[in-house]
Short mmCIF file of C-alpha atoms in Angstrom, two decimals:
data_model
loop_
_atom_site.label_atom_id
_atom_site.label_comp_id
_atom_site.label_asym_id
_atom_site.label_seq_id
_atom_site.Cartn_x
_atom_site.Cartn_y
_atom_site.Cartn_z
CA UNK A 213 0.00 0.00 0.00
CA UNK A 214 2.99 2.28 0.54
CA UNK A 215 5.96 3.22 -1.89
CA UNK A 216 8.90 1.27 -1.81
CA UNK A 217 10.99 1.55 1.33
CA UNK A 218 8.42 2.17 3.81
CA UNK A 219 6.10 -0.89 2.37
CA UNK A 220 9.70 -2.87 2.38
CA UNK A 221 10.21 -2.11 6.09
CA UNK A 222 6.92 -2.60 7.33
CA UNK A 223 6.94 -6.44 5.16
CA UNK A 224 10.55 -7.35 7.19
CA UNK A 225 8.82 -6.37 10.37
CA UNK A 226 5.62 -8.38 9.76
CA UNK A 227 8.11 -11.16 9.35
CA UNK A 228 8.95 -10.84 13.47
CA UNK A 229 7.74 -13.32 15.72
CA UNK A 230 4.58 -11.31 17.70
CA UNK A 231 4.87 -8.50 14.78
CA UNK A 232 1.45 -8.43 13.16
CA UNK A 233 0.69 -6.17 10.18
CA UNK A 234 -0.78 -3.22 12.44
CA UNK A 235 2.15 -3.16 14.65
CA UNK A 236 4.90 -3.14 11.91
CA UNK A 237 3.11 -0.33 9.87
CA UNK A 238 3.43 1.53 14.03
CA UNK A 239 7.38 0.51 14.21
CA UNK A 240 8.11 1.47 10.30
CA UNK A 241 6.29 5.10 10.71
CA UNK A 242 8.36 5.27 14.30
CA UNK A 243 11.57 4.78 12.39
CA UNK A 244 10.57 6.75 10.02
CA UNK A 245 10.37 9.69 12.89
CA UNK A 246 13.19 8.48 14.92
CA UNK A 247 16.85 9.80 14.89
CA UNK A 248 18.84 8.71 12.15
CA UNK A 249 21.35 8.20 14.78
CA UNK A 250 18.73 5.80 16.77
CA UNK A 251 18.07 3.61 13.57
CA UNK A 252 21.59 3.07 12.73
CA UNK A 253 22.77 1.87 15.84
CA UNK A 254 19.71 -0.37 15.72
CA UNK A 255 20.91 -1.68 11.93
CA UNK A 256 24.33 -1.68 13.43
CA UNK A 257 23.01 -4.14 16.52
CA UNK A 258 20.82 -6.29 13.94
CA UNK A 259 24.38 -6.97 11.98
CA UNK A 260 26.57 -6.90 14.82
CA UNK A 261 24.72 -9.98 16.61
CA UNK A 262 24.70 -11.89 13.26
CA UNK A 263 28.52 -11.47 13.74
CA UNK A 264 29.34 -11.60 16.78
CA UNK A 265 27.66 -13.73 18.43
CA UNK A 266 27.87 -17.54 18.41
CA UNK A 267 27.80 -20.18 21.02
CA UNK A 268 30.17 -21.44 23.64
CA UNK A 269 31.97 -24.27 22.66
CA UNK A 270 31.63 -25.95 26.39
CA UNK A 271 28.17 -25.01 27.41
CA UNK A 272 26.49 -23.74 24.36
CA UNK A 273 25.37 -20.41 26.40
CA UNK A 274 25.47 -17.48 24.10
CA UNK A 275 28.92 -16.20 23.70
CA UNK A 276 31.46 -13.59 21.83
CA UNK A 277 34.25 -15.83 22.58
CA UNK A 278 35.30 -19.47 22.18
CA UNK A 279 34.10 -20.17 25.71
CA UNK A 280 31.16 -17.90 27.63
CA UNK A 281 32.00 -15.62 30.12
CA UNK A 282 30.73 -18.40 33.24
CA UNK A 283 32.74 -21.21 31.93
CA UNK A 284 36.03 -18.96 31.89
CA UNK A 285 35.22 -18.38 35.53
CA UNK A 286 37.37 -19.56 37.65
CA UNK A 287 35.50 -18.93 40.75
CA UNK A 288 32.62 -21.15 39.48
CA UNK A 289 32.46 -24.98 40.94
CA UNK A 290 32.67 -27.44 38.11
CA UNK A 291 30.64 -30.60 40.29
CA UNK A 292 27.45 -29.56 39.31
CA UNK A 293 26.31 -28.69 35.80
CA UNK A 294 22.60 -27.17 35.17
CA UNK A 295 20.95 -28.18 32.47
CA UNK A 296 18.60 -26.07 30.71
CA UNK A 297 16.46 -25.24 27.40
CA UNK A 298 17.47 -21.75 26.30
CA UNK A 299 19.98 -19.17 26.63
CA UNK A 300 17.90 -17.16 28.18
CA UNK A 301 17.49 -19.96 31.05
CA UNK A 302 20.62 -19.25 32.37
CA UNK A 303 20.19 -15.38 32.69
CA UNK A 304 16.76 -16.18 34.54
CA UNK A 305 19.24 -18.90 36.62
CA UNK A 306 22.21 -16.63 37.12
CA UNK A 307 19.26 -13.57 38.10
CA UNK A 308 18.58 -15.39 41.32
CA UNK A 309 22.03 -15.56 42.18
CA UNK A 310 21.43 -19.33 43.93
CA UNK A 311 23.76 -21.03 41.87
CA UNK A 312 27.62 -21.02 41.37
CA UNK A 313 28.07 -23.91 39.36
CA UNK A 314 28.01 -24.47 35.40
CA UNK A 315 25.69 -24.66 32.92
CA UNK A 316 24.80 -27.09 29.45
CA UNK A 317 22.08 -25.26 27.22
CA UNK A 318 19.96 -28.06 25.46
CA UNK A 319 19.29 -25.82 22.79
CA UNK A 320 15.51 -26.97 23.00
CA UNK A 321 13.56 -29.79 24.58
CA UNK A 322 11.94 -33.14 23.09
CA UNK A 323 9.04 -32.29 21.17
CA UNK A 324 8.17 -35.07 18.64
CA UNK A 325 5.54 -33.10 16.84
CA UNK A 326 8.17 -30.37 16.34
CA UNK A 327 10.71 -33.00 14.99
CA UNK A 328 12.83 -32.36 17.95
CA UNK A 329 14.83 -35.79 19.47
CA UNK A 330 17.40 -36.40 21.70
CA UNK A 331 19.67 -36.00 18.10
CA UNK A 332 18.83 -32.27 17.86
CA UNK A 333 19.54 -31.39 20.66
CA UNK A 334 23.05 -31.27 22.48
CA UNK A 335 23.09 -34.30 24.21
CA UNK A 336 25.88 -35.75 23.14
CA UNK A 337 27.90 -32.68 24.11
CA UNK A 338 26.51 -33.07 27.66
CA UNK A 339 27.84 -36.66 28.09
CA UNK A 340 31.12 -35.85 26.87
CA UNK A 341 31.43 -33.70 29.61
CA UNK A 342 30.58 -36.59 32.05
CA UNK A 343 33.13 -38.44 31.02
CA UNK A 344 35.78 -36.78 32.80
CA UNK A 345 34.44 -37.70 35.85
CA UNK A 346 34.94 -34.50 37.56
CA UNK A 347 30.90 -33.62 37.71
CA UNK A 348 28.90 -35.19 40.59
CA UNK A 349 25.49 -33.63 40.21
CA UNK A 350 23.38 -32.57 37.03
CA UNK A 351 20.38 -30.23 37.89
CA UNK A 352 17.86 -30.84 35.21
CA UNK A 353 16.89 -26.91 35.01
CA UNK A 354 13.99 -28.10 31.63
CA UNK A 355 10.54 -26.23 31.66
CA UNK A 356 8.09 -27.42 34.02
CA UNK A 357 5.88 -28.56 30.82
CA UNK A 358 5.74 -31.77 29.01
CA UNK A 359 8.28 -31.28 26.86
CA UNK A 360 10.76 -30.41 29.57
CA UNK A 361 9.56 -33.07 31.70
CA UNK A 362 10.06 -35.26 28.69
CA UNK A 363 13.21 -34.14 28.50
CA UNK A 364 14.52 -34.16 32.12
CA UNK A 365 12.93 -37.62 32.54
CA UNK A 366 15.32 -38.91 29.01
CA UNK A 367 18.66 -37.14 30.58
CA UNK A 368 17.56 -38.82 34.29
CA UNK A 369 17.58 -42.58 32.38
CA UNK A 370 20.38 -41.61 30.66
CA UNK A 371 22.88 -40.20 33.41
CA UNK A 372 21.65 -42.43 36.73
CA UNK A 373 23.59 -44.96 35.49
CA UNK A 374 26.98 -43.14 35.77
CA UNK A 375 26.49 -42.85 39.38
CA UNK A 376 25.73 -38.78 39.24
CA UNK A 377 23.42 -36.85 41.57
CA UNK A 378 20.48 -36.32 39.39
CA UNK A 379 18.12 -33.69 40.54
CA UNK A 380 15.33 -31.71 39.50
CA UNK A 381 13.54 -27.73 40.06
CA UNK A 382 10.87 -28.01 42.74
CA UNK A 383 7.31 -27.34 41.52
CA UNK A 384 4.90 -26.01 43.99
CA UNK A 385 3.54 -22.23 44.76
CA UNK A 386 4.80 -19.28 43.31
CA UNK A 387 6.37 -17.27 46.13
CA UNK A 388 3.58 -14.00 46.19
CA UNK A 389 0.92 -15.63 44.83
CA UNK A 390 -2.59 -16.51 46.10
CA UNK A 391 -3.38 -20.73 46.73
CA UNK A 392 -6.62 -19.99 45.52
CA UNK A 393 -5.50 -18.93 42.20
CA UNK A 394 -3.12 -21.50 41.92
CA UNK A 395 -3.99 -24.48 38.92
CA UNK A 396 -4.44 -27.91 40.27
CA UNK A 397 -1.82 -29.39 38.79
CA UNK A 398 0.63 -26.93 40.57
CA UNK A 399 -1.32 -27.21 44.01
CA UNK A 400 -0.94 -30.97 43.56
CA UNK A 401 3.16 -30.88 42.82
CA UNK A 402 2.77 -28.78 45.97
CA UNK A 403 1.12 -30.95 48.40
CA UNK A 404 3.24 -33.71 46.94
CA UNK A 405 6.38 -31.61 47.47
CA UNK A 406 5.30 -30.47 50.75
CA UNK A 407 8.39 -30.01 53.80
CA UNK A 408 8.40 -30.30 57.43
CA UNK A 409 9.23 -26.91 59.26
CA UNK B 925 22.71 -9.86 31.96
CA UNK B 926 23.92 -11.07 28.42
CA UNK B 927 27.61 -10.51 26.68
CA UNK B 928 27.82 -7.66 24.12
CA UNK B 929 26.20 -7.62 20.98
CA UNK B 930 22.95 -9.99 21.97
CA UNK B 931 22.67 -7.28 24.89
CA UNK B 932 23.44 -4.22 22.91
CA UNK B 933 20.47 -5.70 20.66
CA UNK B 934 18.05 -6.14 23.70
CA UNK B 935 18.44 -2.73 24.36
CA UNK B 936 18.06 -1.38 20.79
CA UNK B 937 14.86 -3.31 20.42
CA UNK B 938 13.54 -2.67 23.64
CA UNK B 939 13.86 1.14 22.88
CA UNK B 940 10.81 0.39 20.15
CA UNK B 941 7.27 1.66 21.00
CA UNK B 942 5.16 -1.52 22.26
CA UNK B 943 8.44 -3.53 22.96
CA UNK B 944 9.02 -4.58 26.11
CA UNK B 945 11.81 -6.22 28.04
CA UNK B 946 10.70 -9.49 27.42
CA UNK B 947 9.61 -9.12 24.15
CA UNK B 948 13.21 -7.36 23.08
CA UNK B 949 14.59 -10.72 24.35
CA UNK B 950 12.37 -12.88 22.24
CA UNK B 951 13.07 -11.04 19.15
CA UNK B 952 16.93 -10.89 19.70
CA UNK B 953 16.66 -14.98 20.03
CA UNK B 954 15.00 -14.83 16.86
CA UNK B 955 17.47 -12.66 14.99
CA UNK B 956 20.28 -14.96 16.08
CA UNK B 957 18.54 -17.89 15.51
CA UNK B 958 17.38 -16.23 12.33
CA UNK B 959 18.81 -16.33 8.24
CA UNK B 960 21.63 -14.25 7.77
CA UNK B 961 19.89 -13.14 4.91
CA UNK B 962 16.75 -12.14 6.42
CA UNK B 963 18.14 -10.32 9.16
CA UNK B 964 20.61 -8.21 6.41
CA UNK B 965 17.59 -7.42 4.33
CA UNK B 966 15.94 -6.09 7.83
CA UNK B 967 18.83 -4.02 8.46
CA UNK B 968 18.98 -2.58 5.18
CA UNK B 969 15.24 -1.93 5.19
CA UNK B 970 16.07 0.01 8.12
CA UNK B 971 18.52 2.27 6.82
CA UNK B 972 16.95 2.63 3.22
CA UNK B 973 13.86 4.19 4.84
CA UNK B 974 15.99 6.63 6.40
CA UNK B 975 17.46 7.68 3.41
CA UNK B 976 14.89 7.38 0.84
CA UNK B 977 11.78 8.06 2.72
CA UNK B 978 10.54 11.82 2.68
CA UNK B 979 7.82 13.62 2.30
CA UNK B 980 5.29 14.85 -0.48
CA UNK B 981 6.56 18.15 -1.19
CA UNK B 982 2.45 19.29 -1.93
CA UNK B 983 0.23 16.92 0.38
CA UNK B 984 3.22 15.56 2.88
CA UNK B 985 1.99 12.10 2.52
CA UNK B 986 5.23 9.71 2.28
CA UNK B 987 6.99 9.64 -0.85
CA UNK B 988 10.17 8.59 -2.32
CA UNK B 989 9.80 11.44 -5.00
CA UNK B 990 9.44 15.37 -4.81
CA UNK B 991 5.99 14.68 -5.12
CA UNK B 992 4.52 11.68 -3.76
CA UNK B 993 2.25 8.72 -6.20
CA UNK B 994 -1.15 10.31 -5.24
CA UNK B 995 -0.08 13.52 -5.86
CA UNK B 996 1.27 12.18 -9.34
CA UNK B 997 -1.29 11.03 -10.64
CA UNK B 998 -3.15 13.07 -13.60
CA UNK B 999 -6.69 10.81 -13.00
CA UNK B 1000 -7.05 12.13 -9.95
CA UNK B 1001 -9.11 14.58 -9.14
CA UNK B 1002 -8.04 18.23 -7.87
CA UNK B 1003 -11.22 20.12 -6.88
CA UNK B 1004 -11.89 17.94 -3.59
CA UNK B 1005 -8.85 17.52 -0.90
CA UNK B 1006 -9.13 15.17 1.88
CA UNK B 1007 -7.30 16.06 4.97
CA UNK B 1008 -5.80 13.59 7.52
CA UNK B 1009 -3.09 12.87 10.35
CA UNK B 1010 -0.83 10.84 9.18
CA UNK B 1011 0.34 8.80 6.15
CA UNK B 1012 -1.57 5.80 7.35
CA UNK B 1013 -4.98 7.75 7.32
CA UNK B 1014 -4.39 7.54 3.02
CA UNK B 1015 -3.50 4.02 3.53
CA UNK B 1016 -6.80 3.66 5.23
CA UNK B 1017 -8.79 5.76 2.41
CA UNK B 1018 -7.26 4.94 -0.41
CA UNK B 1019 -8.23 1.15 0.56
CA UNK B 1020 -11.97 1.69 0.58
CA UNK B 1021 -11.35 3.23 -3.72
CA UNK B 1022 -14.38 5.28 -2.47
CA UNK B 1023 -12.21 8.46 -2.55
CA UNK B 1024 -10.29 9.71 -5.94
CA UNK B 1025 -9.07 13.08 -5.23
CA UNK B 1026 -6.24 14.90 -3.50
CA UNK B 1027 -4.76 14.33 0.21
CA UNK B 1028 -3.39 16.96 2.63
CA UNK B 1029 -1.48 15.01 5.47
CA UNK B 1030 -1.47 17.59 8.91
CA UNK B 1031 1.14 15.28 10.12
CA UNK B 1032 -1.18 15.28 13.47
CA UNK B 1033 -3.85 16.74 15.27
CA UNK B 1034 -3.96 19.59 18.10
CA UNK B 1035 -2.90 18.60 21.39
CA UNK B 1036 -2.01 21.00 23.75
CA UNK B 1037 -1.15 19.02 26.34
CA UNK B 1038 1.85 17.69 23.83
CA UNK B 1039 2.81 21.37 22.57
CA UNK B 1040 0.98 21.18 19.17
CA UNK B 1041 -0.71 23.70 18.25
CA UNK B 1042 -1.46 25.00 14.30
CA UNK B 1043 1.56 26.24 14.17
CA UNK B 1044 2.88 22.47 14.30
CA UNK B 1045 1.15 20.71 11.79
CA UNK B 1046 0.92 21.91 7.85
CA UNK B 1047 -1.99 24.27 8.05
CA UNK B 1048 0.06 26.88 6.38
CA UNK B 1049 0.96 24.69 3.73
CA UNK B 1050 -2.98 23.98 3.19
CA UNK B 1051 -3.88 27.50 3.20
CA UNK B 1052 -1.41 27.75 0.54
CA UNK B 1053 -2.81 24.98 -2.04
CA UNK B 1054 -6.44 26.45 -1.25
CA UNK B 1055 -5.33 29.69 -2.78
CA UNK B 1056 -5.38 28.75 -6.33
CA UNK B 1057 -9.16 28.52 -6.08
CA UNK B 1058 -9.10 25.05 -7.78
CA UNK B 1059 -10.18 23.17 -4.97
CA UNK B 1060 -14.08 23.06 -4.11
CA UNK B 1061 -14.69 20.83 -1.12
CA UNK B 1062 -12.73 19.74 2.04
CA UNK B 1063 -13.35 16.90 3.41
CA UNK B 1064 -12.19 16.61 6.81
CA UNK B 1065 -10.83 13.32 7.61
CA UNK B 1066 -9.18 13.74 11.11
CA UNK B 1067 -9.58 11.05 13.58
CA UNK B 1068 -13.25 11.06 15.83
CA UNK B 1069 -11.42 11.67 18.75
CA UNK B 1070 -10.97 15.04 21.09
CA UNK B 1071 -8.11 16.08 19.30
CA UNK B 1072 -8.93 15.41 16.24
CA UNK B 1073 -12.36 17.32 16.12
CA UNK B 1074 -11.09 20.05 17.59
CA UNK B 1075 -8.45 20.11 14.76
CA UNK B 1076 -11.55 19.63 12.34
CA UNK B 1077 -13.15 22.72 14.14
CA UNK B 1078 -10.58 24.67 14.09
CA UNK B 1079 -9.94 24.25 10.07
CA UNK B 1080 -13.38 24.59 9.53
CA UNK B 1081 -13.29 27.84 11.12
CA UNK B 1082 -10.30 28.70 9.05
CA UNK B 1083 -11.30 27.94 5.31
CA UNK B 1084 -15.42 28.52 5.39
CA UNK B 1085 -14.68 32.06 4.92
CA UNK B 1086 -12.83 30.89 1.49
CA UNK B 1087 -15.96 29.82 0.49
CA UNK B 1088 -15.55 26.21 0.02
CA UNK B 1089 -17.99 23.12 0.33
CA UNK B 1090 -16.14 21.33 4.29
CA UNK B 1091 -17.36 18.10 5.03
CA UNK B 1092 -16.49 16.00 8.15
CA UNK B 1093 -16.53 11.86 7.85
CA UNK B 1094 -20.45 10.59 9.07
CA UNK B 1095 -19.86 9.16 12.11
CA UNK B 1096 -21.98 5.84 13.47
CA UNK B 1097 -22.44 2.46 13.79
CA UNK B 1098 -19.89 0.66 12.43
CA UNK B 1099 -21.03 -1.66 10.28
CA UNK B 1100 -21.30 -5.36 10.70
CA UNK B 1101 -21.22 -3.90 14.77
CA UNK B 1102 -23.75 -4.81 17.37
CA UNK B 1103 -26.00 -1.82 18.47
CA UNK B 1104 -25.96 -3.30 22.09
CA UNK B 1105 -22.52 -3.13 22.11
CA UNK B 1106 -21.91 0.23 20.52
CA UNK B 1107 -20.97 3.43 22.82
CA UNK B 1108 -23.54 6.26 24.08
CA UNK B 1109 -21.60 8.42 22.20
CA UNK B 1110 -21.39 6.69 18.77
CA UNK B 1111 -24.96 5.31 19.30
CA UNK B 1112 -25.95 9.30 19.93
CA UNK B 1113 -24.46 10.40 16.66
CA UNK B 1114 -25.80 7.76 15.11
CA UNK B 1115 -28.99 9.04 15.91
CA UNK B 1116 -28.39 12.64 15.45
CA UNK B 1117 -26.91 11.40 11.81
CA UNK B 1118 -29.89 9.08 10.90
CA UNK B 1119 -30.87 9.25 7.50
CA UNK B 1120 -34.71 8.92 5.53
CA UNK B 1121 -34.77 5.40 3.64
#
């Protein structure tokens, strides 16, 4: 509907996860008004990240560098090893400040309807890092969903065997919340996972 | 909480209107996980509207041309000019093809509370096109909100002394609607509007 460049912009935004046609006609005609200076550094970012970044070669976090900035840590303890889904996992992990060991990013979780096996996902990579015998507990960090479940309950067959620690997040009540709002299934994983004060 | 460039990106994205944190975070996963190609054609969409994109030099609708496609075009009429907001406001005409004249993009409406007052938007440059005495009818096309009719007002005010026809959009039910669901306020001009059948 618009001449070249604008209709251009507004079609790559449409293409954005969560960008319908509405909001990428609002972000093109923002742009549009926004500081040159402001939409270059944002082209610059888009390019940059496509060049920069890549993935660690230990823990496939998100990195800049061979290794990520918490394997290179020295200060970090390298017995326990959480694994979880997504990048973006470990910054919700490292947010709470509770843990001080490593990390192994999946990269995903089994989902057969997806295509997504224990094959696509690195798996492999997490058992080489067994091997060395140096790790004593893996904390399977998966989503609390079927798929993570599916996938914590694959890694827990696969690693008991080697004689590792093999624990899992507690489910229950979010801290701040109200029981009676609480689903059933989460109330149940409560009561199950109930302690003695 | 992430290395460089992915956070650099975050940022960038999250400085978008309607963006938030979390949504910034999704996208950046996205563009990493993204085509190289697709995310270079985004970047250069970005940058080509900033250097391409202007505006009409007679209605100040977008164009990538002294004057923009509308403006262009000899089969369009000249004696009726439609005044709106913004560039999208054509978008949204031209796609009913019930309209085949001229636009006049304000490039907003009054605000006060913002600091826009005639002074900011092209009334001048209206004033200026009216003078040749070709145009017959206005048709005010602002939005049917406060700021817009008082915008309307105030241009009525301005050109009836020219002696031209100045319309305002009917405003109603909209169509397909529910009349138990419409507003007092649309459901009142409704009935003020009502037509014999």
């Amino acid at each position: 509907m618009y001449e070249g460049a604008i209709q251009d912009l507004i079609d790559e935004l449409g293409q954005l996860p969560g960008i319908g046609p509405k909001s990428a006609q609002r972000l093109a005609f923002h742009i549009l008004a926004a500081d040159n200076a402001d939409v270059h550094r944002l082209s610059a970012a888009l390019n940059r990240v496509k060049e920069l970044v890549r993935f660690c070669d230990v823990c496939f976090n998100v990195s800049e560098n061979d290794s990520c900035r918490i394997c290179r840590d020295p200060r970090r303890g390298t017995e326990v090893i959480c694994v979880v889904e997504e990048p973006k996992d470990v910054v919700a992990i490292e947010r709470t400040g509770e843990f001080r060991g490593k990390y192994h990013v999946l990269g995903g979780a089994i989902n057969p309807l997806e295509g997504i096996g224990p094959d696509q996902l690195r798996i492999r990579e997490l058992l080489l890092r067994l091997r060395g015998g140096e790790v004593k507990e893996l904390i399977l960090a998966t989503d609390p969903n079927t798929e993570g479940e599916a996938t914590a309950t694959y890694l827990a067959l696969l690693v008991k065997p080697m004689g590792l620690i093999v624990s899992r997040l507690a489910s229950g009540l979010p801290v701040g919340g109200d029981l009676e709002y609480a689903d059933e299934i989460t109330l149940g994983r409560a009561f199950e996972g109930r302690r003695t004060v």
